[in-house]
Structures are given as C-alpha cells and as structure tokens.
C-alpha cells in the first residue's frame, strides 16, 4: 500500500496550507444576503490560531465570490466611476464590501492604469483589509515598472503583495509575503477576452508543478459584458490556506478586473 505521505506535498512557507481546491461551479450572484458575526459558524471551525481582526470567517471559506456593482451613473454618462464590490461566500451571503478611493482626474485620464486604494469593510463597517495600487505600466512589451498591489491586514500592517512578472505570452503574477518573497504563482490564459466563457487564472506553487486553486472571471452573458462594467469573480482555494494569502488573492481579483476586464460605455 502506498504511503499517504507520498501523495501529500509538504507546505513551504504557507501556514495552514492544504493543497487542492474544489472545481464545483457556484452561482456568482445568488442573492443579497449578509453574513453577520452573530450567525453560528460551522461546528468544524475551531479558532486555534490568532487571526487578524475581521478575517476570522474568511478562514473557513474555500470559495469566495466577488461581484462588482453596476454603476448606473457611469452607464448613463459614459464616464468611469469608482468601483464597488460585494464579497460573498458560496451561499451568497455578503461578508465584505469594497470601495475604490481614487481621484476623478486619474479615472478619466489614466483609466485602468490609475492609482487607487480599495478599502474592504465587514458588515459592521469596520475596515479589515486595505489594498493599495500605485500607478504602473501595463504592457507585455515593457519588462520594467510592472503592476503591483500592496495588501494591508489590518489596515496599516503590510502582509503581502501581488506583483506582475514579465512574460510576452501569458499574464503571470506572484503572491509575495511582507518581505517580498515569492510564495505562490498565478498564471493566466493567453487570451483573456472571455468571449462566451469563463476566464481562469490558475494559482500554482512556485515550480508550477502543483495547482492549488484558481481565480475565475465568470462570463456574465453578452449583454452584461458589452454594456456594463460589472464583473463577477470566484476564488477557489483550499479552506486551510492562510487568511492573509486569501486576502492577497482578493486583491489579485481587483487587479485582474482593472487590467483585463474594466471598460465603460465611453470606450465603446
């Protein structure tokens, strides 16, 4: 009989890391329920480690849904407004809400390259994650000054980064710890247009031999994709993945939305 250890890769630099992620597709927008701390979590949840404030519930999830809200003003005027996102669990219960802070000048003239801060709050209004995006380049032909996000959990404490890596053919990124050491790699498809189908960014170990999850941009239908800038994402991860890495993957979703899927009626 084969040893169990022969089939279980060891963790390297990822606390509470468990390889593998479910591929079961979920409804990206199943409702507008809210999860509140007063609700009883699953009995299997045992707070055996000290988690950053506000991320306790995130430690239980193996599926995180991110739904961008439709901005009616932007649709009517054809202008770029600040992005807003609902972050939900697999049951459609809202656990966080993210709001972009940026200058109107940057949104107008820098468009999807704009610098901004995304503030993620829980349902009580407490800010639990801060994502900072500086103004950077976005070209597969420019190997310098590529895209980068800074993740703070709680706000003011840097826990990691999402950094773009130069590649002329595929979108590639790394998730880094607070010391900017690479811990996971994200590899996207050669074509990210997402015509009539989902777009998957695979989350891999640094040697790319093991896929531990994926970040998917769900196809919302022809009308939504063409006439709105509201996108839906799903993050499939191991439930035991460290919560700060999950927070970085939420930030990666925002970055992918800006880089590959953001548009407005003004650009049609």
Short mmCIF file of C-alpha atoms in Angstrom, two decimals:
data_model
loop_
_atom_site.label_atom_id
_atom_site.label_comp_id
_atom_site.label_asym_id
_atom_site.label_seq_id
_atom_site.Cartn_x
_atom_site.Cartn_y
_atom_site.Cartn_z
CA UNK A 1 0.00 0.00 0.00
CA UNK A 2 1.36 3.40 -0.96
CA UNK A 3 2.25 5.69 1.87
CA UNK A 4 -0.12 8.55 2.49
CA UNK A 5 2.80 10.95 2.73
CA UNK A 6 3.77 10.14 -0.84
CA UNK A 7 0.62 11.83 -2.08
CA UNK A 8 0.62 14.83 0.26
CA UNK A 9 3.04 17.64 -0.69
CA UNK A 10 4.60 19.44 2.23
CA UNK A 11 3.91 23.08 2.96
CA UNK A 12 6.70 25.52 2.18
CA UNK A 13 6.29 28.96 3.64
CA UNK A 14 2.48 28.85 3.76
CA UNK A 15 0.96 28.46 7.23
CA UNK A 16 -2.06 26.13 7.37
CA UNK A 17 -1.61 25.31 3.67
CA UNK A 18 -3.64 22.46 2.23
CA UNK A 19 -3.22 21.57 -1.46
CA UNK A 20 -6.23 21.08 -3.64
CA UNK A 21 -9.30 23.15 -4.41
CA UNK A 22 -12.85 22.27 -5.44
CA UNK A 23 -13.87 22.78 -9.05
CA UNK A 24 -17.61 22.87 -8.35
CA UNK A 25 -19.07 25.91 -10.06
CA UNK A 26 -21.24 28.20 -7.98
CA UNK A 27 -23.78 30.84 -8.86
CA UNK A 28 -21.72 34.08 -8.97
CA UNK A 29 -24.63 36.25 -7.86
CA UNK A 30 -27.00 34.13 -5.76
CA UNK A 31 -28.60 36.95 -3.77
CA UNK A 32 -28.00 39.87 -1.48
CA UNK A 33 -27.88 38.19 1.89
CA UNK A 34 -25.42 39.28 4.55
CA UNK A 35 -23.39 37.17 6.90
CA UNK A 36 -23.02 38.70 10.35
CA UNK A 37 -20.72 37.66 13.19
CA UNK A 38 -23.76 36.72 15.28
CA UNK A 39 -24.51 33.77 12.99
CA UNK A 40 -23.22 30.42 14.19
CA UNK A 41 -20.26 29.23 12.09
CA UNK A 42 -19.85 25.56 11.15
CA UNK A 43 -19.02 23.31 14.09
CA UNK A 44 -15.72 22.34 12.46
CA UNK A 45 -14.41 25.89 12.89
CA UNK A 46 -12.05 26.00 15.83
CA UNK A 47 -10.06 29.22 16.33
CA UNK A 48 -6.77 27.50 17.13
CA UNK A 49 -4.61 30.34 15.83
CA UNK A 50 -4.66 34.08 16.24
CA UNK A 51 -6.21 35.61 13.12
CA UNK A 52 -6.15 39.26 12.02
CA UNK A 53 -9.27 41.06 13.27
CA UNK A 54 -12.17 40.74 10.85
CA UNK A 55 -10.76 37.77 8.92
CA UNK A 56 -12.00 35.01 11.24
CA UNK A 57 -14.81 33.94 8.93
CA UNK A 58 -12.53 34.09 5.87
CA UNK A 59 -10.54 31.22 7.38
CA UNK A 60 -13.45 28.82 6.77
CA UNK A 61 -14.04 29.52 3.09
CA UNK A 62 -12.89 27.53 0.07
CA UNK A 63 -14.95 29.68 -2.32
CA UNK A 64 -15.10 33.48 -2.34
CA UNK A 65 -17.40 35.30 -4.76
CA UNK A 66 -16.65 38.89 -5.80
CA UNK A 67 -19.47 40.77 -7.50
CA UNK A 68 -18.86 44.21 -8.97
CA UNK A 69 -21.82 46.54 -8.61
CA UNK A 70 -23.30 48.18 -11.69
CA UNK A 71 -22.78 51.94 -11.70
CA UNK A 72 -25.87 53.44 -13.35
CA UNK A 73 -24.37 56.94 -13.42
CA UNK A 74 -21.37 55.69 -15.36
CA UNK A 75 -23.63 53.85 -17.79
CA UNK A 76 -25.74 56.96 -18.43
CA UNK A 77 -22.90 59.48 -18.70
CA UNK A 78 -20.32 57.14 -20.21
CA UNK A 79 -17.81 58.06 -17.50
CA UNK A 80 -15.61 55.97 -15.24
CA UNK A 81 -16.81 55.94 -11.62
CA UNK A 82 -15.22 54.44 -8.52
CA UNK A 83 -15.57 50.68 -8.42
CA UNK A 84 -17.57 48.96 -5.71
CA UNK A 85 -17.57 45.24 -4.98
CA UNK A 86 -19.57 42.85 -2.81
CA UNK A 87 -17.55 39.95 -1.44
CA UNK A 88 -19.66 36.89 -0.65
CA UNK A 89 -19.36 33.30 0.47
CA UNK A 90 -20.55 30.34 -1.61
CA UNK A 91 -24.07 30.72 -0.18
CA UNK A 92 -24.39 34.26 -1.50
CA UNK A 93 -24.09 35.90 1.92
CA UNK A 94 -22.17 39.17 1.85
CA UNK A 95 -19.19 39.13 4.18
CA UNK A 96 -17.29 42.22 2.98
CA UNK A 97 -17.82 45.32 0.89
CA UNK A 98 -15.02 47.00 -1.08
CA UNK A 99 -14.97 50.62 -2.27
CA UNK A 100 -12.38 52.23 -4.52
CA UNK A 101 -10.88 55.56 -3.50
CA UNK A 102 -9.33 57.44 -6.43
CA UNK A 103 -9.18 60.89 -7.96
CA UNK A 104 -11.59 61.73 -10.77
CA UNK A 105 -8.68 63.05 -12.86
CA UNK A 106 -6.91 59.68 -12.58
CA UNK A 107 -10.03 57.74 -13.50
CA UNK A 108 -10.57 59.95 -16.55
CA UNK A 109 -7.04 60.24 -17.94
CA UNK A 110 -5.25 57.19 -16.52
CA UNK A 111 -8.28 54.92 -16.92
CA UNK A 112 -7.46 51.32 -15.97
CA UNK A 113 -3.86 52.19 -15.06
CA UNK A 114 -4.95 54.60 -12.33
CA UNK A 115 -3.57 54.55 -8.83
CA UNK A 116 -6.18 53.86 -6.17
CA UNK A 117 -6.90 52.45 -2.75
CA UNK A 118 -9.54 49.80 -2.17
CA UNK A 119 -10.95 49.71 1.35
CA UNK A 120 -12.62 46.45 2.37
CA UNK A 121 -15.03 46.61 5.30
CA UNK A 122 -17.08 43.97 7.07
CA UNK A 123 -20.84 44.21 7.51
CA UNK A 124 -20.44 46.33 10.64
CA UNK A 125 -18.48 48.95 8.67
CA UNK A 126 -15.08 48.10 10.16
CA UNK A 127 -12.20 48.29 7.68
CA UNK A 128 -10.39 44.94 7.73
CA UNK A 129 -8.28 44.96 4.53
CA UNK A 130 -6.65 47.80 2.60
CA UNK A 131 -5.38 47.32 -0.96
CA UNK A 132 -3.07 49.99 -2.40
CA UNK A 133 -2.40 50.17 -6.12
CA UNK A 134 0.24 52.61 -7.42
CA UNK A 135 0.34 53.97 -10.97
CA UNK A 136 2.24 51.40 -13.03
CA UNK A 137 2.71 50.26 -16.63
CA UNK A 138 0.56 47.63 -18.31
CA UNK A 139 2.31 46.23 -21.36
CA UNK A 140 3.63 42.78 -22.19
CA UNK A 141 6.46 44.51 -24.11
CA UNK A 142 7.63 46.58 -21.14
CA UNK A 143 9.54 44.47 -18.59
CA UNK A 144 10.03 47.26 -16.05
CA UNK A 145 7.73 49.03 -13.60
CA UNK A 146 5.01 46.39 -13.90
CA UNK A 147 1.79 46.19 -11.91
CA UNK A 148 1.88 45.72 -8.14
CA UNK A 149 -0.57 45.73 -5.22
CA UNK A 150 0.15 46.16 -1.53
CA UNK A 151 -2.07 44.25 0.90
CA UNK A 152 -2.55 45.52 4.47
CA UNK A 153 -4.24 43.37 7.12
CA UNK A 154 -5.30 45.04 9.34
CA UNK A 155 -5.01 48.50 7.73
CA UNK A 156 -1.53 49.87 8.37
CA UNK A 157 0.16 46.45 8.59
CA UNK A 158 1.60 45.17 5.30
CA UNK A 159 1.21 41.39 4.99
CA UNK A 160 1.89 40.85 1.31
CA UNK A 161 2.00 41.94 -2.30
CA UNK A 162 0.68 40.87 -5.69
CA UNK A 163 3.36 41.52 -8.31
CA UNK A 164 3.19 41.15 -12.10
CA UNK A 165 6.02 39.18 -13.72
CA UNK A 166 7.09 39.93 -17.26
CA UNK A 167 6.04 37.40 -19.87
CA UNK A 168 5.37 38.14 -23.57
CA UNK A 169 2.66 35.49 -23.94
CA UNK A 170 0.79 34.86 -20.68
CA UNK A 171 -0.30 37.00 -17.73
CA UNK A 172 1.88 35.95 -14.81
CA UNK A 173 1.89 37.20 -11.23
CA UNK A 174 3.30 36.18 -7.87
CA UNK A 175 1.85 36.48 -4.40
CA UNK A 176 4.55 37.67 -2.03
CA UNK A 177 4.84 37.87 1.73
CA UNK A 178 5.60 41.04 3.68
CA UNK A 179 9.31 40.65 2.87
CA UNK A 180 8.52 40.47 -0.88
CA UNK A 181 9.47 36.81 -1.04
CA UNK A 182 7.53 34.85 -3.66
CA UNK A 183 5.24 32.19 -2.17
CA UNK A 184 2.67 31.43 -4.91
CA UNK A 185 2.40 31.98 -8.65
CA UNK A 186 -0.69 32.97 -10.66
CA UNK A 187 -0.77 32.06 -14.36
CA UNK A 188 -3.49 33.35 -16.68
CA UNK A 189 -4.54 32.27 -20.18
CA UNK A 190 -3.00 33.65 -23.35
CA UNK A 191 -6.35 35.27 -24.24
CA UNK A 192 -8.35 36.99 -21.51
CA UNK A 193 -11.23 38.32 -23.61
CA UNK A 194 -13.60 35.76 -22.08
CA UNK A 195 -15.90 35.54 -25.10
CA UNK A 196 -18.76 33.18 -24.18
CA UNK A 197 -16.89 31.52 -21.34
CA UNK A 198 -15.12 31.88 -18.02
CA UNK A 199 -11.51 33.05 -17.77
CA UNK A 200 -9.39 31.09 -15.29
CA UNK A 201 -6.18 32.24 -13.61
CA UNK A 202 -4.53 29.20 -12.04
CA UNK A 203 -2.85 29.52 -8.64
CA UNK A 204 0.24 27.33 -8.53
CA UNK A 205 3.24 26.57 -6.40
CA UNK A 206 6.37 28.42 -7.44
CA UNK A 207 7.70 25.48 -9.50
CA UNK A 208 4.27 25.32 -11.27
CA UNK A 209 4.05 21.57 -10.61
CA UNK A 210 1.00 21.79 -8.35
CA UNK A 211 -2.19 23.80 -8.92
CA UNK A 212 -3.77 24.67 -5.57
CA UNK A 213 -6.68 26.80 -6.75
CA UNK A 214 -7.91 29.28 -9.30
CA UNK A 215 -9.30 32.77 -9.72
CA UNK A 216 -12.10 32.78 -12.28
CA UNK A 217 -13.77 35.65 -14.09
CA UNK A 218 -17.28 34.33 -14.70
CA UNK A 219 -18.93 35.03 -18.01
CA UNK A 220 -21.96 37.22 -17.26
CA UNK A 221 -23.64 36.98 -20.64
CA UNK A 222 -23.30 39.01 -23.83
CA UNK A 223 -25.43 41.98 -22.72
CA UNK A 224 -23.71 42.40 -19.36
CA UNK A 225 -20.22 42.02 -20.80
CA UNK A 226 -20.79 44.56 -23.58
CA UNK A 227 -22.98 47.18 -21.96
CA UNK A 228 -21.81 47.24 -18.33
CA UNK A 229 -18.51 47.04 -16.46
CA UNK A 230 -19.93 44.78 -13.74
CA UNK A 231 -17.83 41.63 -13.44
CA UNK A 232 -18.16 38.52 -11.29
CA UNK A 233 -15.19 36.58 -9.95
CA UNK A 234 -14.78 33.38 -7.99
CA UNK A 235 -11.76 32.44 -5.89
CA UNK A 236 -11.39 28.67 -5.39
CA UNK A 237 -8.84 27.96 -2.66
CA UNK A 238 -8.08 25.36 -0.01
CA UNK A 239 -10.06 26.13 3.14
CA UNK A 240 -6.83 25.87 5.18
CA UNK A 241 -4.94 28.44 3.12
CA UNK A 242 -3.61 31.25 5.30
CA UNK A 243 -6.12 34.11 5.55
CA UNK A 244 -3.55 36.74 4.58
CA UNK A 245 -2.90 34.83 1.34
CA UNK A 246 -6.67 34.71 0.74
CA UNK A 247 -6.75 38.48 1.29
CA UNK A 248 -3.96 38.85 -1.30
CA UNK A 249 -5.97 36.76 -3.77
CA UNK A 250 -8.95 39.08 -3.26
CA UNK A 251 -6.62 41.94 -4.12
CA UNK A 252 -5.45 40.00 -7.19
CA UNK A 253 -9.10 39.83 -8.35
CA UNK A 254 -9.32 43.61 -8.23
CA UNK A 255 -6.06 43.92 -10.18
CA UNK A 256 -7.25 41.50 -12.87
CA UNK A 257 -10.51 43.41 -13.18
CA UNK A 258 -8.63 46.67 -13.78
CA UNK A 259 -6.09 45.16 -16.16
CA UNK A 260 -8.15 42.82 -18.32
CA UNK A 261 -11.89 43.39 -17.89
CA UNK A 262 -12.52 47.02 -16.98
CA UNK A 263 -14.34 49.09 -19.58
CA UNK A 264 -17.03 51.74 -19.80
CA UNK A 265 -19.54 52.93 -22.34
CA UNK A 266 -17.17 55.75 -23.21
CA UNK A 267 -14.84 53.20 -24.77
CA UNK A 268 -17.44 51.51 -26.94
#
